[in-house]
Short mmCIF file of C-alpha atoms and ligand atoms in Angstrom, two decimals:
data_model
loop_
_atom_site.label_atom_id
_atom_site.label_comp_id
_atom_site.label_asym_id
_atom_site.label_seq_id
_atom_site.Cartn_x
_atom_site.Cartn_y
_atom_site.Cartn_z
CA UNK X 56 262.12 157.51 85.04
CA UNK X 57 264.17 160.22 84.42
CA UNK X 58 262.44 162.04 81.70
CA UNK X 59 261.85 165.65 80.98
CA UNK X 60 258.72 164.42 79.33
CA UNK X 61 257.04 162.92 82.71
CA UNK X 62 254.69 160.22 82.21
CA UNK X 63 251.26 159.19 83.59
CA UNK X 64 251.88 156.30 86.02
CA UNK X 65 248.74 154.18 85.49
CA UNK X 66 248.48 152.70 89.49
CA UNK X 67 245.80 150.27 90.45
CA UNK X 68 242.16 150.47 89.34
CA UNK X 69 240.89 151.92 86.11
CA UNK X 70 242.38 155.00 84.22
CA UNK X 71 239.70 157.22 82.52
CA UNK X 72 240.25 158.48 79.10
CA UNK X 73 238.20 160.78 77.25
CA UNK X 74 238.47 161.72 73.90
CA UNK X 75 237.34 164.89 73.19
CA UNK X 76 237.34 168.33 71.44
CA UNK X 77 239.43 171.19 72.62
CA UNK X 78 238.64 174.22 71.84
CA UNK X 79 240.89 175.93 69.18
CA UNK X 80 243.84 178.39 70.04
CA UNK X 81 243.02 181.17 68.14
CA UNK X 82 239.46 182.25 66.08
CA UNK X 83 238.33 180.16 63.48
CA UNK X 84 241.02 177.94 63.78
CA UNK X 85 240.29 173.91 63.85
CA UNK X 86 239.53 172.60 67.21
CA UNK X 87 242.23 169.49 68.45
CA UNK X 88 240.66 166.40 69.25
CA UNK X 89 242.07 165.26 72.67
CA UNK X 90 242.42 161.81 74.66
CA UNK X 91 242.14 163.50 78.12
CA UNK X 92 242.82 161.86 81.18
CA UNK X 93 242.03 164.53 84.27
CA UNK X 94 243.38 167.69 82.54
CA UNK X 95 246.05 166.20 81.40
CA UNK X 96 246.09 166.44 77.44
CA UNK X 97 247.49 163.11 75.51
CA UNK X 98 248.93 161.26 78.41
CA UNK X 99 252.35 159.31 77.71
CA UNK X 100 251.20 156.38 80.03
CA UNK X 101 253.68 154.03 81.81
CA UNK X 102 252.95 150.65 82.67
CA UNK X 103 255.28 147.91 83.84
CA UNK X 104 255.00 144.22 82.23
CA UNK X 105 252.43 142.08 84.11
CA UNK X 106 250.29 144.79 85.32
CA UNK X 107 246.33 144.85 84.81
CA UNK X 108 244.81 147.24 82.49
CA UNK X 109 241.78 148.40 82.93
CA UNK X 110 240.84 152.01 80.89
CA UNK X 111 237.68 153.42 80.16
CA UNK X 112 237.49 155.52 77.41
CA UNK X 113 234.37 157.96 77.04
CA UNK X 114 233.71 159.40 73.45
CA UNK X 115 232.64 163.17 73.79
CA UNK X 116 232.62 163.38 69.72
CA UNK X 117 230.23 164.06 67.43
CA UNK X 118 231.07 160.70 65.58
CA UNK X 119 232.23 157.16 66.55
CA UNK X 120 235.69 156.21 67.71
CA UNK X 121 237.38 153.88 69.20
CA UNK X 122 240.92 153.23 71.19
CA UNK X 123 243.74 150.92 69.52
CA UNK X 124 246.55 150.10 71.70
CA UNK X 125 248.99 149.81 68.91
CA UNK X 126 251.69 147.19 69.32
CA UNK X 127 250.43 145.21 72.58
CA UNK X 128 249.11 141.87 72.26
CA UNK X 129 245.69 142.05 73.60
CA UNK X 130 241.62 140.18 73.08
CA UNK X 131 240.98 141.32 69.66
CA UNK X 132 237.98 142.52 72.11
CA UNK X 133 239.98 144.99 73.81
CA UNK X 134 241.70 146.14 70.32
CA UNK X 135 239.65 149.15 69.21
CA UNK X 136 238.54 147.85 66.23
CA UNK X 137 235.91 149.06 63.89
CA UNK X 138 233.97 146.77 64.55
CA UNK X 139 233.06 147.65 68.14
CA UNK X 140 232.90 151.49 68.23
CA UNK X 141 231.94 153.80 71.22
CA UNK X 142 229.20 155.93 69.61
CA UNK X 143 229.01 159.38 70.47
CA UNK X 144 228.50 160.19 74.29
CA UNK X 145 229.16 156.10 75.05
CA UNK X 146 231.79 154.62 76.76
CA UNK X 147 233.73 151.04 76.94
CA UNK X 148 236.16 149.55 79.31
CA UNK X 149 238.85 148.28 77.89
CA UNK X 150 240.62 145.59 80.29
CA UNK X 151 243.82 143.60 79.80
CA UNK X 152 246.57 142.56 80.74
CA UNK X 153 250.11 143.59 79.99
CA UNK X 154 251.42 140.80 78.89
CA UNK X 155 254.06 142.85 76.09
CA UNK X 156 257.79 142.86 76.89
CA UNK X 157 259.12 146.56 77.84
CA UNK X 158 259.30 149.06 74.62
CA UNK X 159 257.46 152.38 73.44
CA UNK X 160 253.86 151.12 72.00
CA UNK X 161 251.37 153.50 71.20
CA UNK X 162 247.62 154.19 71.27
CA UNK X 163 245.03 155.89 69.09
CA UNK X 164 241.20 155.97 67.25
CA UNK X 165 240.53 153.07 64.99
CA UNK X 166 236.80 153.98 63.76
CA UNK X 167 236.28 152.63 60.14
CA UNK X 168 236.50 155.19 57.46
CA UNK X 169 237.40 157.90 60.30
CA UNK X 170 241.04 156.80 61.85
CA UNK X 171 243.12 159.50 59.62
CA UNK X 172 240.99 162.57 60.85
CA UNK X 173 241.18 161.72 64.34
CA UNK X 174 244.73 160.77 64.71
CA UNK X 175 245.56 164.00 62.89
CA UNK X 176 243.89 166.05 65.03
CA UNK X 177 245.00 165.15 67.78
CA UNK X 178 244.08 161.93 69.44
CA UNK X 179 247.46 159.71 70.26
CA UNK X 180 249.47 158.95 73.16
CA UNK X 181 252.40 157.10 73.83
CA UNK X 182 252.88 153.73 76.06
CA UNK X 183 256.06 153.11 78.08
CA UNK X 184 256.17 149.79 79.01
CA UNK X 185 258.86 148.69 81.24
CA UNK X 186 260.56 145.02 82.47
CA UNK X 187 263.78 144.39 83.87
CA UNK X 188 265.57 144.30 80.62
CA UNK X 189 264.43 148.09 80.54
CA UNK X 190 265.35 148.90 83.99
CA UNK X 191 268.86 147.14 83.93
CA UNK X 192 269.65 149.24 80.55
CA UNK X 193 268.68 152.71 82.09
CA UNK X 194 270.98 152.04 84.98
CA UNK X 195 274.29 151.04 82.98
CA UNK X 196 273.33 154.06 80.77
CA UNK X 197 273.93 156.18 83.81
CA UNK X 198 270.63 158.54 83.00
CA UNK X 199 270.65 159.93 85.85
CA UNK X 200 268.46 162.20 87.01
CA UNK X 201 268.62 164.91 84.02
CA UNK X 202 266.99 164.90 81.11
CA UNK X 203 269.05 162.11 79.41
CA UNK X 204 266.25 160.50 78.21
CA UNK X 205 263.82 161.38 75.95
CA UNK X 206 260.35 159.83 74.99
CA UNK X 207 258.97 161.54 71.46
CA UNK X 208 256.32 161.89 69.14
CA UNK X 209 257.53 163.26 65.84
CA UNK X 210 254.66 164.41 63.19
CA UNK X 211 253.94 166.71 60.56
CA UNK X 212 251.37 169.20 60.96
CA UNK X 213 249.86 171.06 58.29
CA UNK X 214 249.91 175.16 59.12
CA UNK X 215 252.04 174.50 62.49
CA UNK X 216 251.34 177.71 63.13
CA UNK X 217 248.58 179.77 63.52
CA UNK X 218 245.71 177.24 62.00
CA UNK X 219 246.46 174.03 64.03
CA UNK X 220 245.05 170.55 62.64
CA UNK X 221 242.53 170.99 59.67
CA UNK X 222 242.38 167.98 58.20
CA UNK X 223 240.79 168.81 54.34
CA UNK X 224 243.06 165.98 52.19
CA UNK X 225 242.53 166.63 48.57
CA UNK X 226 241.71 163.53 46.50
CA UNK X 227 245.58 163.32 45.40
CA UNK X 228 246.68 163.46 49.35
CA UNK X 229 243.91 160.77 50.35
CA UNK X 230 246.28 158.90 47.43
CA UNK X 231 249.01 159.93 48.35
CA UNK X 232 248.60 160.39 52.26
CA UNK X 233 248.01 163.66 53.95
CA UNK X 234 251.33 165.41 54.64
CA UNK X 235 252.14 168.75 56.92
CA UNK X 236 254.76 171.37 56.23
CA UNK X 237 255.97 171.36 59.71
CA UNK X 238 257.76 168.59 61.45
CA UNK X 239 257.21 168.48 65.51
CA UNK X 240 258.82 167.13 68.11
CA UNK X 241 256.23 166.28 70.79
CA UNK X 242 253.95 169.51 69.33
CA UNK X 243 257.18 171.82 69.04
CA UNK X 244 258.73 172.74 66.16
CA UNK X 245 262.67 172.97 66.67
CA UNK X 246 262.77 171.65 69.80
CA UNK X 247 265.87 172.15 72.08
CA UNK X 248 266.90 170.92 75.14
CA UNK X 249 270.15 170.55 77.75
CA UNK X 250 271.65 167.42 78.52
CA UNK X 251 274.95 166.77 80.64
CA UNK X 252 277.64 164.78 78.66
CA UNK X 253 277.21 161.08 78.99
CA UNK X 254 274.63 158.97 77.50
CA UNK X 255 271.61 160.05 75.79
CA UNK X 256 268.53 157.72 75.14
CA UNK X 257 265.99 158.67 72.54
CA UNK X 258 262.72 156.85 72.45
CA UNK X 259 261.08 158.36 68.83
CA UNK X 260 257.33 157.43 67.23
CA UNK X 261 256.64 158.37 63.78
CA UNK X 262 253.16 159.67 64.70
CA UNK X 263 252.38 161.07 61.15
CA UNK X 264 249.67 160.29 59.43
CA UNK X 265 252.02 159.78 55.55
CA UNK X 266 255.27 160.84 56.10
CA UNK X 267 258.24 158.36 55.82
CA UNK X 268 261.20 159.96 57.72
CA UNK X 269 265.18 159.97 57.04
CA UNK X 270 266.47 160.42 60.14
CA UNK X 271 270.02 161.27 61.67
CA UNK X 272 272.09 162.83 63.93
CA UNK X 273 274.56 165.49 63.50
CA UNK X 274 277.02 167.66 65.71
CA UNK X 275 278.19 171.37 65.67
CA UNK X 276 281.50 171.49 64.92
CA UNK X 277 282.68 167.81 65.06
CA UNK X 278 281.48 164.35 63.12
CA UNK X 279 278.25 162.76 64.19
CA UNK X 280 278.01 161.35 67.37
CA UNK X 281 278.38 157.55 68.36
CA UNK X 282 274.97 156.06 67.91
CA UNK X 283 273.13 152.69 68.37
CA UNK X 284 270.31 151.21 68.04
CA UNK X 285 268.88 149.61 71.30
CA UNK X 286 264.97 148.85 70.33
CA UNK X 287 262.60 149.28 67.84
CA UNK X 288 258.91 148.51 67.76
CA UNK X 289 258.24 145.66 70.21
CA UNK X 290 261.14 146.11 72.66
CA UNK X 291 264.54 146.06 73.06
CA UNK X 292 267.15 143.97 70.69
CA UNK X 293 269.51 141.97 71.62
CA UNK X 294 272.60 143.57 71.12
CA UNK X 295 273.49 147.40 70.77
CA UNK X 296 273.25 148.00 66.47
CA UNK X 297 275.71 150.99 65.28
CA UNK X 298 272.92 153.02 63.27
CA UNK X 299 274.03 155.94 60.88
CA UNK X 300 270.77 157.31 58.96
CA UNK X 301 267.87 155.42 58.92
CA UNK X 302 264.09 155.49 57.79
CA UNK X 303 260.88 155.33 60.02
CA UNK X 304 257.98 155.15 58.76
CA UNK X 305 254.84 155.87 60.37
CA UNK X 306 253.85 154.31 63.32
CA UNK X 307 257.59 152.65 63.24
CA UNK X 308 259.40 153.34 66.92
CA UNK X 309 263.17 153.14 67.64
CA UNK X 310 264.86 153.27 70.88
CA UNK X 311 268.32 154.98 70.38
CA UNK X 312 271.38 155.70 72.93
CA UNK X 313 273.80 158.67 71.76
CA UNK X 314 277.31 159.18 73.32
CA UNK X 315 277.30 162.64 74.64
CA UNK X 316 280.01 162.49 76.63
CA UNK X 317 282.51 163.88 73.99
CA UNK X 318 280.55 166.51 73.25
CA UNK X 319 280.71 168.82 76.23
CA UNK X 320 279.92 172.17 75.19
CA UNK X 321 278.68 171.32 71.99
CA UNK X 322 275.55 170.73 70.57
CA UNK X 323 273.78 167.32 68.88
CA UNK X 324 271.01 167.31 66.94
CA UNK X 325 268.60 165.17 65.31
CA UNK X 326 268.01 165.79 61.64
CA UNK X 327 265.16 164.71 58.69
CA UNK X 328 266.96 164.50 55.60
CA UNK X 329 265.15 165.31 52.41
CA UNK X 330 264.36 162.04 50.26
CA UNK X 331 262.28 161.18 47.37
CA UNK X 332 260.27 158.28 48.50
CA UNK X 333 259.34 157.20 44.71
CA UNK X 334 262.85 157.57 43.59
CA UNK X 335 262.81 155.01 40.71
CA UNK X 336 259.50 155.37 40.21
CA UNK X 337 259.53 158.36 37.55
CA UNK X 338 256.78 158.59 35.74
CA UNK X 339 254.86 155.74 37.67
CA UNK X 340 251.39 157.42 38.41
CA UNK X 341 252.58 161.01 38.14
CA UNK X 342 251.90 161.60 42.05
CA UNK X 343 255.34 162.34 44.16
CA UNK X 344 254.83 163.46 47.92
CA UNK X 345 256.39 167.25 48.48
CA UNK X 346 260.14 167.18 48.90
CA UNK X 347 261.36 169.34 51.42
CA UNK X 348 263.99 171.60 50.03
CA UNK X 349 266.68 170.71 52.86
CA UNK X 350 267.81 168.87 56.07
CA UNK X 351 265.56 170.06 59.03
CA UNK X 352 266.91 169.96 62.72
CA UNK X 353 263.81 168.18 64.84
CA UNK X 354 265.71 168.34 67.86
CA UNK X 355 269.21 170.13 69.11
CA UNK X 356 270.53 169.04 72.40
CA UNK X 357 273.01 171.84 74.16
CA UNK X 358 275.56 169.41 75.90
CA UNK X 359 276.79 171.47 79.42
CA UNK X 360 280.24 171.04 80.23
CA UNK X 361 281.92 169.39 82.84
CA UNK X 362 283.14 165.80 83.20
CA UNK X 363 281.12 162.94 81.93
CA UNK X 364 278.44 161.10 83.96
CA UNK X 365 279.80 157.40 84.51
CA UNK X 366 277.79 155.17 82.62
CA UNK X 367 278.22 152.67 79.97
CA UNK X 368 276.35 151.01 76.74
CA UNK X 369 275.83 146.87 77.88
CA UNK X 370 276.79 143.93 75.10
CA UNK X 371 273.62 142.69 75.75
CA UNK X 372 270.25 143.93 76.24
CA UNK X 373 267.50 141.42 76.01
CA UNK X 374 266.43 138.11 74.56
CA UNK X 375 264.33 137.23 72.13
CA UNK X 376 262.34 134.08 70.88
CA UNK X 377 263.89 132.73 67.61
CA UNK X 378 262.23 133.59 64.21
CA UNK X 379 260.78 130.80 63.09
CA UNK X 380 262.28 130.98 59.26
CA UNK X 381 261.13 127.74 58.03
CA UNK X 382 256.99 127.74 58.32
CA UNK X 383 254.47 127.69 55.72
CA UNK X 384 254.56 130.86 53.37
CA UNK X 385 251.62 132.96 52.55
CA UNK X 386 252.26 135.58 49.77
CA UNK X 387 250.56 139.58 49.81
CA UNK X 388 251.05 142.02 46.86
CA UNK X 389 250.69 145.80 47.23
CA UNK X 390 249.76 147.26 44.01
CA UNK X 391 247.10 150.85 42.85
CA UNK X 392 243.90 150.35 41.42
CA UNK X 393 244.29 153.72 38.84
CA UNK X 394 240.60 153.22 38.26
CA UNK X 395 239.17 153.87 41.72
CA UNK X 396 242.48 155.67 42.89
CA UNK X 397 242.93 153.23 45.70
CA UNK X 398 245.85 151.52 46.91
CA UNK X 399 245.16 147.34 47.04
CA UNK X 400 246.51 144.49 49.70
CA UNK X 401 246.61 141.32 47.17
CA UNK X 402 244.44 142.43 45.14
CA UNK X 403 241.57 143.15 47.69
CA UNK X 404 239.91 146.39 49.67
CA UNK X 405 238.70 146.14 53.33
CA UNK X 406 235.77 144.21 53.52
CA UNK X 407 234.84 143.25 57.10
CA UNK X 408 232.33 140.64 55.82
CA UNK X 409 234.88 138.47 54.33
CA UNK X 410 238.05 138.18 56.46
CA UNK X 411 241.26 136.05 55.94
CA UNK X 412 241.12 132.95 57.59
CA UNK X 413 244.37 131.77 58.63
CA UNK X 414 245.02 129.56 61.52
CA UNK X 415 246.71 129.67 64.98
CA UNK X 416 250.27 128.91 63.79
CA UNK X 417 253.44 130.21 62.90
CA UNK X 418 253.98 131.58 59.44
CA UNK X 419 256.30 133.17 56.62
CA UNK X 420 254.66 136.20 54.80
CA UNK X 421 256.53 137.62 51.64
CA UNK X 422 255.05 140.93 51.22
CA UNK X 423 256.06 142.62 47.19
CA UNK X 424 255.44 145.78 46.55
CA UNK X 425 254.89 146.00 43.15
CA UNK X 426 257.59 148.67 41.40
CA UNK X 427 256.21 151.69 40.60
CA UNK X 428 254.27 151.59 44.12
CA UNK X 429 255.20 153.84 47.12
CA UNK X 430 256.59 153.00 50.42
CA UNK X 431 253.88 151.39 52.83
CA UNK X 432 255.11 151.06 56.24
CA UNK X 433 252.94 147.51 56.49
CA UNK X 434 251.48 147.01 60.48
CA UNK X 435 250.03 143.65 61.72
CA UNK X 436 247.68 144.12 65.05
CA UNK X 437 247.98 141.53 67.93
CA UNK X 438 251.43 139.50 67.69
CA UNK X 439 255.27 140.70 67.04
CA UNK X 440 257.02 139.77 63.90
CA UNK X 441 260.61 139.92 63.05
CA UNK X 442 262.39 140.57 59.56
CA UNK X 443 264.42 137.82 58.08
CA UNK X 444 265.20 139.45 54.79
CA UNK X 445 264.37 141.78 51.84
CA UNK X 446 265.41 141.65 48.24
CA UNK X 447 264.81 143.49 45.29
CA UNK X 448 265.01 146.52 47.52
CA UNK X 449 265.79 150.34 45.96
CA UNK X 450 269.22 151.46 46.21
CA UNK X 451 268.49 154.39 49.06
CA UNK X 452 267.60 151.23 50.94
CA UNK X 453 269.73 148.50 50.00
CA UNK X 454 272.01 151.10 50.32
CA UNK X 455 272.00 151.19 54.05
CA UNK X 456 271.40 147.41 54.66
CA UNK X 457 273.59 145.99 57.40
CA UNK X 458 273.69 142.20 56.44
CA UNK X 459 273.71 140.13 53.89
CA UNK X 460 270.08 139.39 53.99
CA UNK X 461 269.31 142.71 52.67
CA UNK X 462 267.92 143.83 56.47
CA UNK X 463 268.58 147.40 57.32
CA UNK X 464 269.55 148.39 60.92
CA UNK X 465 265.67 148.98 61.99
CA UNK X 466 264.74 145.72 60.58
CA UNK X 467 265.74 144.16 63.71
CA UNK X 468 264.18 143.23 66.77
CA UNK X 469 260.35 142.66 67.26
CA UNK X 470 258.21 144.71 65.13
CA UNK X 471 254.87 145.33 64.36
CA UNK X 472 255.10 148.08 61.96
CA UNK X 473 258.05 147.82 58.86
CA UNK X 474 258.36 149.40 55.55
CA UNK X 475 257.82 147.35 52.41
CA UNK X 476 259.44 149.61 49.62
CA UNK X 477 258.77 149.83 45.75
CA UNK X 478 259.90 146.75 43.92
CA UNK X 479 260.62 144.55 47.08
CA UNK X 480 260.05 141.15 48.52
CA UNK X 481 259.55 141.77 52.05
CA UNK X 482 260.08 138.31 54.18
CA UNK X 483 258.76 137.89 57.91
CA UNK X 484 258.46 135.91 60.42
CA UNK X 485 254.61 135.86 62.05
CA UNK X 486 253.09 133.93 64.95
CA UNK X 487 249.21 133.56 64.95
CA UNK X 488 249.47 131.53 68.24
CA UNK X 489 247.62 133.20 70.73
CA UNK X 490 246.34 133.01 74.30
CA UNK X 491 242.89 134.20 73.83
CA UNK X 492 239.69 132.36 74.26
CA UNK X 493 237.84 131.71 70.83
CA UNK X 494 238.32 133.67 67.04
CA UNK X 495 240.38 136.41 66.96
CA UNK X 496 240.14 138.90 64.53
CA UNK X 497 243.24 140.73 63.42
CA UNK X 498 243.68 143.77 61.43
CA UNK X 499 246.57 144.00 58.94
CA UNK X 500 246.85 147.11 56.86
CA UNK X 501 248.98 150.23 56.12
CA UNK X 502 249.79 152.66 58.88
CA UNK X 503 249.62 155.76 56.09
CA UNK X 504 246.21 156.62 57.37
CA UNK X 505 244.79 157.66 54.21
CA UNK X 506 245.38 154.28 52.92
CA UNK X 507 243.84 152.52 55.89
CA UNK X 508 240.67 154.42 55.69
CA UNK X 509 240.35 154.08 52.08
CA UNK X 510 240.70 150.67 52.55
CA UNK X 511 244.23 149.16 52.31
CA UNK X 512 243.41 146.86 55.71
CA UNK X 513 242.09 143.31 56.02
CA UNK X 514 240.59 141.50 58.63
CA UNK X 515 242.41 138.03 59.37
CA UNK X 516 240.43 135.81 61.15
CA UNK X 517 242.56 133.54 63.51
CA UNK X 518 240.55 130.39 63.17
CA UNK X 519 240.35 126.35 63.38
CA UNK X 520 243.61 124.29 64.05
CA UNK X 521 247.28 124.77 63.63
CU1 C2O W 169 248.38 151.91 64.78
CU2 C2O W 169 245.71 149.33 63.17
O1 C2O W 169 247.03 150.66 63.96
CU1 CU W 170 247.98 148.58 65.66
CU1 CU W 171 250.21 152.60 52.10
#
């Protein structure tokens, strides 16, 4: 892969992980939690489709964890959840196989009450997963062997710089989620690199624990660059989407190629804009995140000169399955409890002892998020699902919709992670068939940790007959 960011290639037998405590930069700073693999911090891991799995993870904390592999269909056994932690100084093998299609997945702690902390000190990686779809698209993109394409992590971080990684939310953040002041592009802040004209792929993860992101990309001098979408959370789609800004919210991916090959000499960069996220919401509960005061540049790419490298964007990238559009519907409603400050999934906090049953079938969830909410990027563990429409949504979003379904560009493709915004109905398209022996236990929650922890998850239990 040609990558500046080079990847862990996971070969044959297990891979050991360890997450653990490094110790911190500079006096009296907070130490960063660590997966470690060899002395290799965070490992980006790449796997190809079919490939057996087998990691295992040793917990040198002082508390439980546990390791989700966000985005792959696995064993709910092999999922990290809560309810089978690693206490401290155990260890579990985790063993599967890779049965996803190529894309950027992710993985990360999933202890209950304790995923927040962990993830935002430290522990995450990314998962490159590739297929032939993959591998057919690098080589008509002409990557060559530069450093044309890019696999990131963006985040906030609170005190970038020189107090790394506290994590102390104050009872508004742990409503509102815990934010940073500095944006990072795989741990640096303004990152810059050089790429040769021709095409550019960016693979981006909104690793932040809160923050919703409004992305874009910008040139010195001239217009913005050609962009398209090529993938989002579960793969590739199956045609090239022309993308102008767009939102990710955490734990939301997107696979992007850029035309560079006008741009010799110049620079391109990646921007966040500034947003409100509650922007009709005045008033609502009185709690708005921070607003950053203007555009920040995550990432600037210095394009050499010279002629072009050959390469070209295909028509067609991938299949997928059809969304089934027409199954039975189930209905969720995000709303705030004011009382115990805590943000509510129909109604409902986490209570492992009485999960959702729903059985093995296909079905149509209409998610609402009640106006006056926030923006919850909504994740679903263990199977893909794909957006067929959203109404009701605020203008910022409707705004950049790209059909007439109401679906903005990052809507399509397979997902696990999407955005249900204030005042919406959200409609998707899940599949609770599965190819695992016995019950499976699924979580479904928000991916703004703070919410997760303070309990805006259930459990589904997969269960009985279609
Ligand atoms: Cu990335 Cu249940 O999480
Ligand atoms: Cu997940
Ligand atoms: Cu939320």
């Amino acid at each position: 892969m040609s990558s500046w960011f080079e990847p862990l290639r996971i070969g044959r037998g297990p891979a050991r992980l360890e997450v653990t405590t490094v110790p911190p930069a500079s006096p009296g700073a907070a130490p960063r939690l660590a997966a470690a693999s060899g002395s290799v911090l965070n490992p980006t891991l790449r796997i190809r489709t079919g490939q057996q799995l087998d990691f295992d993870v040793t917990n040198r904390l002082a508390e439980e964890t546990t390791i989700h592999w966000h985005g792959l269909v696995v064993d709910w056994n092999d999922d990290g959840h809560p309810r089978h932690p690693i206490p401290p100084g155990g260890s579990r093998r985790y063993s599967f196989p890779m049965i996803n299609r190529g894309g950027l997945y992710w993985y990360h702690p999933h202890p209950h009450g304790h995923t927040a902390e962990q993830v935002y000190r430290g522990v995450a990686g990314m998962l490159v997963v590739e297929d032939h779809d993959d591998d057919a698209l690098r080589a008509s993109l002409g990557l060559g062997d530069g450093p044309a394409e890019i696999v990131a992590v963006i985040r906030d971080e609170r005190g970038y710089d020189p107090q790394p990684l506290s994590y102390v939310p104050t009872p508004a953040q742990r409503v509102m989620g815990y934010q940073g002041d500095t944006l990072t592009v795989n741990g640096e802040a303004g990152m810059r690199r050089v790429v040769s004209p021709g095409w550019v792929r960016l693979r981006l993860l909104n690793g932040s624990n809160a923050r919703t992101l409004l992305l874009g990309f910008a040139s010195d001098g001239g217009g913005p660059p050609p962009v398209f979408l090529v993938g989002t959370d579960g793969g590739l789609l199956e045609r090239p989407v022309p993308l102008g800004r767009f939102f990710l919210g955490s734990a939301e991916r997107v696979d992007v190629a850029v035309d560079a090959s006008a741009f010799a000499g110049a620079a391109i960069r990646l921007r966040s804009h500034p947003f409100d996220p509650m922007h009709q919401e005045g008033g609502g509960h009185g709690h708005h995140a921070p607003e950053d005061s203007g555009a920040v540049d995550l990432l600037s790419l210095a394009v050499t000169a010279g002629p072009p490298r050959p390469g070209s964007l295909p028509a067609r990238l991938s299949t997928l399955p059809p969304a089934a559009g027409d199954a039975p519907v189930r209905e969720w409603v995000l709303s705030f409890d004011p009382e115990a400050a805590r943000w509510l999934i129909s109604g409902r906090t986490y209570d492992p002892d009485d999960p959702i049953r729903i059985p093995p079938r296909p079905e149509v969830w209409h998610i609402l998020n009640t106006y006056g909410s926030m923006p919850h990027p909504m994740h679903l563990h263990g199977s893909a699902f794909r957006v067929l429409g959203r109404t009701g949504s605020p203008p910022q979003v409707s705004g950049l919709a790209v059909d007439d379904r109401g679906r903005v560009a990052t809507d399509f493709g397979a997902k696990d992670t999407v955005l249900a915004w204030p005042g919406e109905r959200l409609r998707i398209a899940v599949d609770f068939r599965h190819p695992f022996p016995g019950e499976q236990r699924l979580l479904y929650h928000c991916h703004i940790l703070e919410h997760e922890d303070n309990g805006m998850m259930a459990d589904l239990l997969i269960t009985g007959t279609p």
